[in-house]
Structures are given as structure tokens and as C-alpha cells.
Short mmCIF file of C-alpha atoms and ligand atoms in Angstrom, two decimals:
data_model
loop_
_atom_site.label_atom_id
_atom_site.label_comp_id
_atom_site.label_asym_id
_atom_site.label_seq_id
_atom_site.Cartn_x
_atom_site.Cartn_y
_atom_site.Cartn_z
CA MET A 183 -85.20 -54.63 -62.46
CA SER A 184 -81.86 -53.06 -63.25
CA ARG A 185 -78.65 -54.94 -62.42
CA ILE A 186 -77.09 -51.71 -61.21
CA LEU A 187 -76.83 -51.14 -57.48
CA HIS A 188 -78.74 -47.87 -57.73
CA ARG A 189 -79.02 -45.33 -54.91
CA ASP A 190 -82.67 -46.33 -54.47
CA LEU A 191 -83.09 -50.10 -54.64
CA ARG A 192 -86.88 -49.95 -54.67
CA ARG A 193 -87.27 -47.72 -57.69
CA ASP A 194 -85.09 -47.56 -60.77
CA PRO A 195 -84.25 -44.02 -61.88
CA ALA A 196 -85.22 -42.71 -65.32
CA VAL A 197 -82.72 -43.42 -68.08
CA ALA A 198 -80.98 -40.25 -69.22
CA ARG A 199 -80.16 -40.41 -72.89
CA SER A 200 -78.84 -37.06 -74.05
CA GLY A 201 -77.98 -33.59 -72.89
CA ARG A 202 -77.69 -30.28 -74.72
CA GLY A 203 -77.04 -27.01 -72.97
CA LEU A 204 -79.27 -26.96 -69.90
CA VAL A 205 -81.63 -29.68 -71.11
CA LEU A 206 -81.46 -33.37 -70.26
CA THR A 207 -83.58 -35.78 -72.28
CA ALA A 208 -84.71 -39.14 -70.92
CA ALA A 209 -85.17 -42.33 -72.91
CA ASP A 210 -88.95 -41.77 -72.93
CA GLY A 211 -88.42 -38.41 -74.62
CA SER A 212 -89.25 -36.29 -71.57
CA GLU A 213 -87.06 -33.26 -70.98
CA VAL A 214 -85.90 -31.49 -67.83
CA ILE A 215 -83.93 -28.31 -67.28
CA ASP A 216 -80.81 -29.27 -65.37
CA ALA A 217 -81.03 -26.44 -62.86
CA SER A 218 -78.44 -27.86 -60.49
CA GLY A 219 -75.88 -29.22 -62.95
CA GLY A 220 -76.46 -32.58 -61.21
CA ALA A 221 -74.67 -31.76 -57.97
CA ALA A 222 -73.15 -28.48 -59.18
CA VAL A 223 -71.13 -30.36 -61.78
CA ALA A 224 -72.30 -29.45 -65.30
CA CYS A 225 -70.78 -25.98 -65.32
CA ILE A 226 -70.68 -25.34 -69.07
CA GLY A 227 -73.86 -27.24 -69.82
CA HIS A 228 -74.21 -30.53 -71.61
CA GLY A 229 -73.05 -31.66 -75.03
CA ASP A 230 -70.48 -28.97 -75.81
CA GLU A 231 -68.87 -30.23 -79.00
CA ARG A 232 -65.56 -28.53 -78.22
CA VAL A 233 -65.12 -30.76 -75.18
CA VAL A 234 -66.35 -33.84 -77.00
CA GLU A 235 -63.80 -33.14 -79.72
CA ALA A 236 -60.98 -32.63 -77.19
CA ILE A 237 -61.87 -35.95 -75.54
CA ALA A 238 -61.93 -37.77 -78.88
CA ARG A 239 -58.65 -36.20 -79.97
CA GLN A 240 -56.92 -37.21 -76.74
CA ALA A 241 -58.37 -40.74 -76.75
CA ARG A 242 -57.25 -41.20 -80.33
CA ALA A 243 -53.74 -39.97 -79.60
CA LEU A 244 -53.29 -41.55 -76.19
CA ALA A 245 -55.91 -42.80 -73.77
CA TYR A 246 -53.60 -43.82 -70.96
CA ALA A 247 -49.98 -43.85 -69.86
CA HIS A 248 -48.96 -44.65 -66.30
CA THR A 249 -47.60 -41.68 -64.34
CA VAL A 250 -44.69 -43.80 -63.06
CA PHE A 251 -43.30 -43.55 -66.58
CA PHE A 252 -44.85 -40.50 -68.21
CA THR A 253 -46.62 -37.23 -67.83
CA CYS A 254 -48.89 -36.04 -70.64
CA GLU A 255 -49.39 -32.74 -72.41
CA ALA A 256 -53.02 -32.35 -71.34
CA ALA A 257 -52.13 -32.68 -67.63
CA GLU A 258 -49.20 -30.28 -67.96
CA GLU A 259 -51.29 -27.70 -69.80
CA LEU A 260 -54.12 -28.03 -67.31
CA ALA A 261 -51.72 -27.47 -64.41
CA ASP A 262 -50.19 -24.47 -66.21
CA LEU A 263 -53.62 -23.01 -66.74
CA LEU A 264 -54.65 -23.48 -63.11
CA VAL A 265 -51.50 -22.51 -61.24
CA GLY A 266 -49.16 -21.06 -63.87
CA ASP A 267 -49.81 -17.57 -62.51
CA ARG A 268 -49.53 -18.80 -58.90
CA PRO A 269 -52.97 -17.74 -57.67
CA GLY A 270 -52.69 -17.03 -53.93
CA GLY A 271 -49.27 -18.68 -53.83
CA LEU A 272 -50.57 -22.02 -55.18
CA SER A 273 -47.90 -23.38 -57.49
CA HIS A 274 -48.57 -27.06 -58.22
CA ALA A 275 -51.52 -29.23 -59.18
CA TYR A 276 -52.19 -32.94 -58.75
CA PHE A 277 -55.08 -34.59 -60.56
CA VAL A 278 -57.24 -37.49 -59.41
CA SER A 279 -60.62 -38.86 -60.42
CA SER A 280 -63.09 -37.43 -57.87
CA GLY A 281 -63.65 -34.99 -55.07
CA SER A 282 -63.22 -37.65 -52.42
CA GLU A 283 -59.89 -38.71 -53.89
CA ALA A 284 -58.85 -35.06 -53.91
CA MET A 285 -59.66 -34.82 -50.20
CA GLU A 286 -57.68 -37.98 -49.44
CA ALA A 287 -54.75 -36.56 -51.39
CA ALA A 288 -54.98 -33.29 -49.45
CA LEU A 289 -55.05 -35.04 -46.06
CA LYS A 290 -52.06 -37.21 -46.88
CA LEU A 291 -50.07 -34.38 -48.40
CA ALA A 292 -50.68 -32.22 -45.33
CA ARG A 293 -49.52 -35.02 -43.04
CA GLN A 294 -46.46 -35.65 -45.19
CA TYR A 295 -45.61 -31.93 -45.12
CA PHE A 296 -45.20 -32.07 -41.36
CA LEU A 297 -43.14 -35.25 -41.55
CA GLU A 298 -40.85 -33.50 -44.01
CA ILE A 299 -40.35 -30.47 -41.76
CA GLY A 300 -39.73 -32.54 -38.65
CA GLN A 301 -43.08 -32.30 -36.87
CA PRO A 302 -44.25 -35.94 -36.82
CA GLN A 303 -46.40 -35.32 -33.72
CA ARG A 304 -48.96 -33.51 -35.89
CA ARG A 305 -51.73 -36.02 -36.54
CA ARG A 306 -55.06 -34.24 -36.16
CA PHE A 307 -57.44 -32.46 -38.47
CA VAL A 308 -60.10 -30.01 -37.32
CA ALA A 309 -63.09 -29.68 -39.65
CA ARG A 310 -66.60 -28.31 -39.12
CA ARG A 311 -70.01 -29.68 -38.29
CA GLN A 312 -72.40 -29.68 -41.25
CA SER A 313 -69.63 -30.11 -43.77
CA TYR A 314 -69.24 -32.71 -46.47
CA HIS A 315 -65.86 -33.73 -47.79
CA GLY A 316 -66.61 -37.01 -49.55
CA ASN A 317 -67.55 -40.62 -49.02
CA THR A 318 -64.25 -42.50 -48.86
CA LEU A 319 -63.34 -43.34 -45.29
CA GLY A 320 -60.79 -40.56 -44.77
CA ALA A 321 -63.00 -37.89 -46.31
CA LEU A 322 -66.07 -39.25 -44.49
CA GLY A 323 -64.24 -39.18 -41.17
CA LEU A 324 -63.18 -35.62 -41.84
CA GLY A 325 -66.69 -34.49 -42.78
CA GLY A 326 -69.16 -33.19 -40.27
CA ASN A 327 -72.34 -34.65 -41.71
CA MET A 328 -73.30 -36.64 -38.64
CA ALA A 329 -75.98 -38.72 -40.36
CA ARG A 330 -73.58 -39.90 -43.05
CA ARG A 331 -70.83 -40.60 -40.51
CA GLU A 332 -72.94 -42.46 -37.99
CA PRO A 333 -73.23 -45.92 -39.60
CA TYR A 334 -69.48 -46.01 -40.21
CA ALA A 335 -68.33 -44.36 -36.98
CA PRO A 336 -66.68 -47.57 -35.69
CA ILE A 337 -64.45 -47.74 -38.76
CA LEU A 338 -63.54 -44.05 -39.03
CA ALA A 339 -60.14 -42.78 -37.88
CA ASP A 340 -59.98 -40.90 -34.57
CA CYS A 341 -57.81 -38.04 -35.84
CA PHE A 342 -60.76 -35.83 -36.83
CA SER A 343 -62.73 -33.40 -34.71
CA HIS A 344 -65.31 -30.74 -35.52
CA VAL A 345 -66.06 -27.15 -34.61
CA SER A 346 -69.05 -24.98 -35.49
CA PRO A 347 -69.57 -23.83 -39.05
CA CYS A 348 -70.16 -20.17 -39.88
CA PHE A 349 -73.91 -20.56 -40.38
CA PRO A 350 -75.60 -17.26 -39.48
CA TYR A 351 -79.21 -18.29 -40.22
CA ARG A 352 -79.03 -21.23 -37.84
CA GLU A 353 -76.24 -20.54 -35.40
CA ARG A 354 -75.71 -16.83 -34.81
CA ALA A 355 -77.32 -15.66 -31.57
CA GLU A 356 -80.11 -13.14 -31.99
CA ALA A 357 -78.30 -10.20 -30.43
CA GLU A 358 -74.88 -11.15 -31.78
CA SER A 359 -73.19 -8.88 -34.36
CA ASP A 360 -71.40 -10.41 -37.32
CA ALA A 361 -68.06 -9.42 -35.79
CA ASP A 362 -68.92 -10.96 -32.42
CA TYR A 363 -70.10 -14.15 -34.09
CA VAL A 364 -66.88 -14.43 -36.09
CA ALA A 365 -64.83 -13.74 -32.94
CA ARG A 366 -66.76 -16.48 -31.12
CA LEU A 367 -66.03 -18.97 -33.91
CA ALA A 368 -62.33 -18.05 -33.93
CA ALA A 369 -62.21 -18.51 -30.16
CA GLU A 370 -63.89 -21.90 -30.55
CA LEU A 371 -61.29 -23.01 -33.09
CA ASP A 372 -58.52 -21.73 -30.87
CA ALA A 373 -59.98 -23.65 -27.91
CA GLU A 374 -60.17 -26.80 -30.04
CA PHE A 375 -56.48 -26.44 -30.92
CA ALA A 376 -55.73 -25.99 -27.20
CA ARG A 377 -57.81 -29.04 -26.28
CA LEU A 378 -56.02 -31.23 -28.83
CA GLY A 379 -52.58 -29.78 -28.15
CA PRO A 380 -51.85 -27.03 -30.68
CA ASP A 381 -48.72 -28.70 -32.01
CA THR A 382 -50.67 -31.87 -32.85
CA VAL A 383 -52.96 -30.23 -35.41
CA ILE A 384 -52.13 -30.66 -39.09
CA ALA A 385 -54.83 -28.48 -40.57
CA PHE A 386 -58.17 -26.78 -40.29
CA VAL A 387 -60.38 -27.91 -43.17
CA ALA A 388 -63.46 -26.09 -44.48
CA GLU A 389 -65.59 -25.71 -47.57
CA THR A 390 -65.14 -22.08 -48.61
CA VAL A 391 -68.86 -21.95 -49.34
CA VAL A 392 -70.61 -24.89 -47.70
CA GLY A 393 -72.25 -27.04 -50.33
CA ALA A 394 -74.68 -29.90 -50.07
CA THR A 395 -74.93 -30.54 -46.34
CA ALA A 396 -76.05 -27.10 -45.14
CA GLY A 397 -77.00 -25.62 -48.53
CA CYS A 398 -74.88 -22.85 -50.07
CA VAL A 399 -73.74 -21.17 -46.88
CA ALA A 400 -71.15 -18.45 -47.55
CA ALA A 401 -69.03 -17.30 -44.63
CA LEU A 402 -69.42 -13.86 -43.08
CA PRO A 403 -66.81 -11.25 -44.00
CA GLY A 404 -63.75 -11.68 -41.81
CA TYR A 405 -64.47 -15.30 -40.95
CA PHE A 406 -61.76 -16.94 -43.05
CA PRO A 407 -59.05 -14.40 -42.17
CA ALA A 408 -59.89 -15.05 -38.50
CA MET A 409 -59.64 -18.81 -38.95
CA ARG A 410 -56.44 -18.45 -40.96
CA ALA A 411 -54.97 -16.39 -38.10
CA VAL A 412 -55.69 -19.22 -35.65
CA CYS A 413 -54.00 -21.73 -37.98
CA ASP A 414 -50.99 -19.44 -38.48
CA ARG A 415 -50.63 -18.86 -34.75
CA HIS A 416 -50.37 -22.59 -34.17
CA GLY A 417 -48.38 -23.49 -37.30
CA ALA A 418 -51.20 -25.50 -38.87
CA LEU A 419 -52.24 -25.52 -42.52
CA LEU A 420 -55.49 -24.25 -44.00
CA ILE A 421 -57.15 -26.67 -46.42
CA LEU A 422 -60.09 -25.32 -48.38
CA ASP A 423 -62.47 -27.78 -50.00
CA GLU A 424 -63.73 -26.19 -53.21
CA VAL A 425 -64.93 -29.42 -54.77
CA MET A 426 -68.43 -28.02 -55.06
CA CYS A 427 -68.12 -24.23 -54.71
CA GLY A 428 -64.93 -23.74 -56.72
CA MET A 429 -63.94 -23.44 -60.38
CA GLY A 430 -66.24 -20.50 -61.00
CA ARG A 431 -69.43 -21.65 -59.33
CA THR A 432 -69.59 -18.62 -57.03
CA GLY A 433 -68.38 -16.10 -59.62
CA THR A 434 -64.61 -16.24 -59.14
CA LEU A 435 -62.51 -19.16 -60.29
CA HIS A 436 -61.68 -19.86 -56.65
CA ALA A 437 -64.27 -19.10 -54.01
CA TRP A 438 -61.50 -17.97 -51.63
CA GLU A 439 -60.77 -15.01 -53.90
CA ARG A 440 -63.67 -13.22 -52.19
CA GLU A 441 -62.51 -14.17 -48.69
CA ARG A 442 -59.15 -12.36 -48.36
CA VAL A 443 -57.30 -15.62 -47.68
CA SER A 444 -55.70 -18.28 -49.79
CA PRO A 445 -55.29 -21.89 -48.72
CA ASP A 446 -52.17 -24.01 -48.34
CA ILE A 447 -53.97 -26.82 -50.11
CA GLN A 448 -57.17 -26.55 -52.09
CA THR A 449 -59.33 -29.33 -53.46
CA ILE A 450 -61.30 -29.01 -56.69
CA ALA A 451 -63.46 -31.38 -58.69
CA LYS A 452 -66.98 -30.91 -59.98
CA GLY A 453 -66.57 -27.76 -62.07
CA LEU A 454 -63.08 -28.79 -63.12
CA GLY A 455 -64.26 -31.24 -65.74
CA GLY A 456 -67.87 -30.13 -65.78
CA GLY A 457 -69.01 -33.76 -65.81
CA TYR A 458 -67.43 -34.56 -69.18
CA GLN A 459 -64.93 -36.81 -67.40
CA PRO A 460 -64.47 -37.79 -63.76
CA ILE A 461 -61.67 -35.56 -62.51
CA GLY A 462 -60.67 -33.83 -59.29
CA GLY A 463 -57.47 -32.36 -58.03
CA ILE A 464 -55.52 -30.48 -55.43
CA LEU A 465 -53.75 -27.16 -55.83
CA VAL A 466 -50.80 -26.78 -53.50
CA ALA A 467 -48.92 -23.79 -52.09
CA GLU A 468 -45.31 -23.45 -53.08
CA ARG A 469 -44.00 -23.73 -49.52
CA VAL A 470 -45.67 -27.13 -49.08
CA VAL A 471 -44.23 -28.42 -52.34
CA ARG A 472 -40.81 -27.03 -51.47
CA ALA A 473 -40.77 -28.92 -48.16
CA LEU A 474 -41.26 -32.19 -50.05
CA ALA A 475 -38.85 -31.29 -52.83
CA GLU A 476 -36.11 -30.37 -50.38
CA GLY A 477 -36.96 -33.29 -48.10
CA SER A 478 -37.73 -36.80 -49.28
CA GLY A 479 -38.11 -35.59 -52.85
CA ALA A 480 -41.39 -37.37 -53.51
CA TYR A 481 -45.10 -37.08 -52.78
CA LYS A 482 -45.85 -40.45 -51.22
CA HIS A 483 -49.25 -41.03 -52.73
CA GLY A 484 -50.56 -42.30 -56.02
CA HIS A 485 -53.42 -43.74 -58.04
CA THR A 486 -53.50 -45.74 -61.24
CA TYR A 487 -55.67 -43.12 -62.91
CA GLN A 488 -54.08 -39.95 -61.55
CA ALA A 489 -53.67 -37.23 -64.18
CA HIS A 490 -55.58 -39.39 -66.65
CA PRO A 491 -54.93 -37.99 -70.15
CA VAL A 492 -58.54 -38.06 -71.35
CA ALA A 493 -59.87 -36.61 -68.11
CA CYS A 494 -57.24 -33.86 -68.19
CA ALA A 495 -57.98 -33.11 -71.86
CA ALA A 496 -61.67 -32.74 -71.04
CA ALA A 497 -60.98 -30.49 -68.03
CA LEU A 498 -58.55 -28.40 -70.09
CA ALA A 499 -61.22 -27.86 -72.73
CA VAL A 500 -63.80 -26.98 -70.07
CA GLN A 501 -61.49 -24.50 -68.37
CA ARG A 502 -60.57 -22.88 -71.68
CA ILE A 503 -64.25 -22.48 -72.46
CA ILE A 504 -64.89 -20.86 -69.06
CA ARG A 505 -62.11 -18.37 -69.79
CA GLY A 506 -62.58 -17.93 -73.51
CA ASP A 507 -66.34 -17.48 -73.36
CA GLY A 508 -66.16 -15.12 -70.38
CA LEU A 509 -68.40 -17.37 -68.32
CA LEU A 510 -67.38 -16.03 -64.91
CA ALA A 511 -68.91 -12.67 -65.81
CA ASN A 512 -72.07 -14.53 -66.76
CA VAL A 513 -72.04 -16.35 -63.41
CA ASP A 514 -72.07 -12.97 -61.66
CA ALA A 515 -74.72 -11.50 -63.94
CA MET A 516 -77.01 -14.53 -63.95
CA GLY A 517 -76.30 -15.10 -60.27
CA ALA A 518 -77.63 -11.64 -59.52
CA ARG A 519 -80.70 -12.37 -61.63
CA LEU A 520 -81.21 -15.72 -59.91
CA GLU A 521 -80.94 -14.15 -56.47
CA ALA A 522 -83.43 -11.41 -57.37
CA ALA A 523 -85.86 -13.92 -58.88
CA LEU A 524 -85.63 -16.25 -55.88
CA ARG A 525 -86.16 -13.39 -53.44
CA ASP A 526 -89.07 -12.12 -55.49
CA ARG A 527 -90.78 -15.52 -55.74
CA PHE A 528 -89.95 -16.97 -52.32
CA GLY A 529 -89.07 -14.01 -50.09
CA HIS A 530 -92.58 -13.91 -48.64
CA HIS A 531 -93.28 -17.62 -48.92
CA ALA A 532 -94.46 -18.93 -45.57
CA LYS A 533 -92.45 -22.14 -45.90
CA VAL A 534 -89.17 -20.72 -47.18
CA GLY A 535 -87.10 -19.68 -44.19
CA ASP A 536 -83.89 -18.66 -45.88
CA ILE A 537 -82.62 -17.88 -49.37
CA ARG A 538 -78.83 -17.91 -49.51
CA GLY A 539 -75.91 -18.38 -51.83
CA ARG A 540 -73.44 -16.69 -54.11
CA GLY A 541 -72.89 -16.64 -57.87
CA LEU A 542 -74.86 -19.47 -59.46
CA PHE A 543 -74.97 -21.43 -56.22
CA TRP A 544 -78.22 -20.86 -54.29
CA ALA A 545 -80.32 -22.71 -51.76
CA LEU A 546 -83.82 -22.45 -50.37
CA GLU A 547 -84.22 -23.71 -46.82
CA PHE A 548 -87.74 -24.84 -45.97
CA VAL A 549 -89.37 -24.36 -42.58
CA GLU A 550 -92.68 -25.29 -41.05
CA ASP A 551 -92.73 -22.13 -38.91
CA LYS A 552 -90.92 -19.18 -40.41
CA ALA A 553 -90.89 -16.94 -37.33
CA MET A 554 -89.49 -19.69 -35.13
CA ARG A 555 -87.28 -21.07 -37.94
CA ARG A 556 -88.69 -24.47 -37.03
CA SER A 557 -88.00 -27.20 -39.56
CA PHE A 558 -90.37 -29.81 -40.84
CA ASP A 559 -90.53 -33.30 -39.36
CA PRO A 560 -87.80 -35.18 -41.27
CA ALA A 561 -90.29 -38.04 -41.82
CA LEU A 562 -92.15 -35.75 -44.24
CA ARG A 563 -89.06 -35.71 -46.50
CA ILE A 564 -89.95 -32.24 -47.71
CA ASN A 565 -86.79 -31.83 -49.77
CA ASP A 566 -87.54 -35.03 -51.67
CA ARG A 567 -91.12 -33.94 -52.24
CA VAL A 568 -89.90 -30.68 -53.74
CA LYS A 569 -87.47 -32.60 -55.95
CA VAL A 570 -90.23 -34.88 -57.23
CA ALA A 571 -92.63 -31.98 -57.81
CA ALA A 572 -89.88 -30.05 -59.59
CA LEU A 573 -89.17 -32.99 -61.88
CA GLY A 574 -92.90 -33.03 -62.60
CA GLU A 575 -92.52 -29.39 -63.68
CA GLY A 576 -89.55 -30.30 -65.86
CA VAL A 577 -86.77 -28.90 -63.70
CA ALA A 578 -84.07 -30.76 -61.76
CA ILE A 579 -82.86 -29.19 -58.50
CA TYR A 580 -80.62 -30.84 -55.91
CA PRO A 581 -82.46 -31.87 -52.71
CA MET A 582 -80.97 -32.45 -49.27
CA GLY A 583 -82.22 -33.14 -45.75
CA GLY A 584 -80.43 -32.71 -42.44
CA THR A 585 -79.65 -29.04 -43.05
CA ILE A 586 -79.33 -28.25 -39.36
CA ASP A 587 -77.72 -31.26 -37.76
CA GLY A 588 -77.58 -34.02 -40.34
CA ARG A 589 -81.09 -35.13 -39.40
CA THR A 590 -83.50 -32.20 -39.37
CA GLY A 591 -83.91 -29.46 -41.92
CA ASP A 592 -84.63 -29.41 -45.65
CA HIS A 593 -83.18 -27.45 -48.49
CA VAL A 594 -82.76 -27.60 -52.25
CA ILE A 595 -79.84 -26.30 -54.28
CA ILE A 596 -80.21 -24.36 -57.52
CA ALA A 597 -76.91 -24.35 -59.39
CA PRO A 598 -77.48 -23.98 -63.13
CA PRO A 599 -74.66 -24.17 -65.66
CA TYR A 600 -72.61 -20.99 -66.15
CA VAL A 601 -74.00 -20.71 -69.68
CA ALA A 602 -77.53 -20.07 -68.40
CA LYS A 603 -79.35 -17.18 -70.04
CA ALA A 604 -81.85 -14.78 -68.48
CA GLU A 605 -84.81 -16.73 -69.86
CA ASP A 606 -83.40 -19.97 -68.39
CA ILE A 607 -83.13 -18.39 -64.95
CA ASP A 608 -86.68 -17.06 -65.17
CA ARG A 609 -88.04 -20.41 -66.33
CA ILE A 610 -86.21 -22.29 -63.55
CA VAL A 611 -87.59 -20.05 -60.82
CA GLU A 612 -91.09 -20.10 -62.31
CA ARG A 613 -91.15 -23.91 -62.41
CA LEU A 614 -89.53 -24.24 -58.99
CA GLY A 615 -92.16 -21.88 -57.60
CA ARG A 616 -94.96 -24.13 -58.82
CA ALA A 617 -93.13 -27.18 -57.49
CA VAL A 618 -92.70 -25.72 -54.01
CA ASP A 619 -96.36 -24.74 -53.91
CA THR A 620 -97.38 -28.23 -55.01
CA ALA A 621 -95.06 -30.00 -52.55
CA ILE A 622 -95.62 -27.93 -49.43
CA GLY A 623 -98.32 -25.37 -50.17
C1 PLP B 192 -67.51 -30.09 -50.76
C2 PLP B 192 -67.36 -31.49 -51.29
N1 PLP B 192 -66.22 -32.16 -51.04
C3 PLP B 192 -66.03 -33.40 -51.50
C4 PLP B 192 -66.99 -34.06 -52.23
C5 PLP B 192 -66.76 -35.44 -52.73
O1 PLP B 192 -66.69 -35.46 -54.11
P1 PLP B 192 -67.01 -36.80 -54.93
O2 PLP B 192 -68.46 -37.07 -54.78
O3 PLP B 192 -66.60 -36.46 -56.33
O4 PLP B 192 -66.16 -37.88 -54.35
C6 PLP B 192 -68.19 -33.40 -52.50
C7 PLP B 192 -69.27 -34.08 -53.26
O5 PLP B 192 -70.40 -33.70 -53.25
C8 PLP B 192 -68.38 -32.09 -52.03
O6 PLP B 192 -69.52 -31.42 -52.25
#
């Protein structure tokens, strides 16, 4: 048995040995198409020599220097590239080592912002059910994945509360128009502010496109502007978690670009470094930074490995490749092909209730009864069965249960690298089709 504390302690996972493009090769020589980029991470595919070279160059020159003493060129250039043109008013970047760390940084920065501007009574965050913001205690407390929260509930902070997500397939009433549904959700957020005391709320926090927990759920048009209006009315910040859906995954560098809002603080991670190095970050609006600069003069947070030179060099190379190779256009083109292929293959499938997503970020939600939208018994672990069958077909997709409430519901995510070609998309859907038929008929 392995000495690693693996996710599954009864069964060691296969040993992955190499990766090239979309293909991962295991130690036994078997190959799988990485159709989900792990968990929507491997955005430019595996083994890109340009990134490997950038990592080697940086490690040779300087692997580490503490940020108390130094900044480094790679971090500065990465920040320039991300916020140099002030997208949506975001003017500064801060780099950490994961999505969860990015969320912690966002929560603390938002709290500090209100201390700086003389509103110390603000201590609450409102997030959404069926969200995931990370596994560290702050991020876990913020998240609305009830199953993941439950075991740790006694040790989570009490400053977090949750409202409904914008989840049309599961939560819009039958006769409700999109506009009425959005208005209902805005009223619910407003009521939550009122319940908490509007001047006690620091921020409303949401994934721009919900990732793992509910499975690639994009908001309805008008939803984010409506939520932003509630935040603005009560002087709270808007924090958008783009750890999974951002950095090009949905076709624009930032998912909020298609939502007619921009956040005060945004978190990024997976597609930032594309898996070549562990790196996450926050992008921060100028007015938030200015409050700190004109106030205490410091961001009171820090990690030993923040803005790590090698991680920043890798992310810089990845981001240059996304721009230089025109990969966002490919995300849109291949995303359209993926959507069409999924609808063609699964649109009439009796056990596929919903097909949803944006860009190269798609999910299939499985149901036992399509007309009633009734999910499978969670004990059947349908999503895991599809994952195993898909691996048997040589394709890796990202499985998740608890789609509806953290306990019931099954979906899988298909999120191939942005470099996917038409034949890759076709092969992925063909293999996934066989896998779904094998797993659930
Ligand atoms: C939306 C979202 N936020 C935060 C996180 C946490 O990121 P990490 O696993 O890198 O800590 C994730 C991870 O899946 C995520 O999907």
C-alpha cells in the first residue's frame, strides 16, 4: 500500500507518469484523454515545452525570495499582464498557491477594507447554497456545499450565511419567467441583508459560473447586475470566485465579462497556472486598494510562498500562450462544437436531465426520471460509475454527487484543455456516450 494519504484509502489510484497535450499516460502504459483538465485546471494541455522552459529558467535564476524583502520580475509581469489594462476597474493582483488561499485572501482583504474606511461593524458574508469556495476553514465556511460543511460545522465561523443560487433547471418555478426568477433572487438577497442588518454585510460572494458543486451553472441574463445593485444599495462588496470558471474557461478571460458587472475582488486559480505550478490569486478593484493605501498603508495578510517566483513564471508563460496562440477564440469555437455534440448525443438520453455550460465548461446532470427531474438514489453513486466507465473508455471526466442539495443529484463535468481540436471533442463525446450507456443504460 502507498504511504500517501490518498483520497480513497481502500484503493490506490493509478500512477500518472506523463502528459502531452490532452493525453495522460499511466505507469502501466495506458492512456486517457484528459477531458476535464483534472478539475478544470490543465487549460493549455500537458507538457508544453514553453512552460517547462520558463519554469526551468526561473528556477535556475531564482527559485525563491521572501516577499518581505523582494518582489520578482515574474510576479510583476504577471500582474501587469492581468491588470495592467485595468479590466473592469481591477488594478492590483496578489498571488498565492491555491484557490482556497485566494478565497481566504479575498475574505480578509474585504474585511480590512471596511476597517480602513471606518465601518468595523461589517462582519458578515453572504454566499449561495450549492457553491464551493475551497476547503480551508474560512473558504469552507463560506461555501454552500452542505455535505462538505456538515462534518466541520462546529468549527466553522458564524459570519457566513447562504441564499439561493441562480439554478434554473432545479430552482426556477415552472411558470416563472427568467426576469421574475431573477427578481425573486434579488429580493431574497435583499431580505438576507435586512435580516443580518444591511450595514453588517461585508460582501456577497458567488462563483460567476458555478463549478463543481452544481455543475457548470451559468447565471441567467440580468442576474449579476441585479445582485450587484443589492450590494451597491447596502454598501457591500461583490466578490466573484473565478477559481474554476475564470482565466478563459468560459470563453472570455474573466467569466464576468459576459455578465455586465465587474467585481470588487475576484479570485482566480486553476487556469492561471494551468497545473504547471500551484498558483492562485486575487484581482482587486482600485478603490479597495486605495482605501488601504490611504489608510494603514499595508495589506495585513501574508504567506511564505505568496508570489512564488517559479509559480509566477509558469503562470506568466501559460497566460502568454493563451493570448499568443489565440486560445480564447478556440474555447468559443470548440465550446460550440462540444455543446452541439453533447446535445446531439445526450439530448434525447432518458437518463440525462440537463446539459449546461459555457465555453469549454460543460456538465451533464443525470436523472432517474427525466420528466419529473428526479435524481438517482445517492447510494447508487451514479456519477462515480460514469467516471469509472469513462476511464474504461480512455477518457477522464470530473464526477460529482450532491448536485441538488449536497446529497442528492449526479453530474459530470467535461472541461477539456483550450487547445482541444475538433477531433478531440468528437472523440471525447463518443467515448463519454459509451461510458454513460455502460454505467446507467
Ligand atoms: C470555485 C472554486 N473556488 C475555490 C476552490 C478551491 O481551490 P483549491 O482546490 O485550489 O484550494 C475551487 C476548487 O475546486 C473552486 O472550484
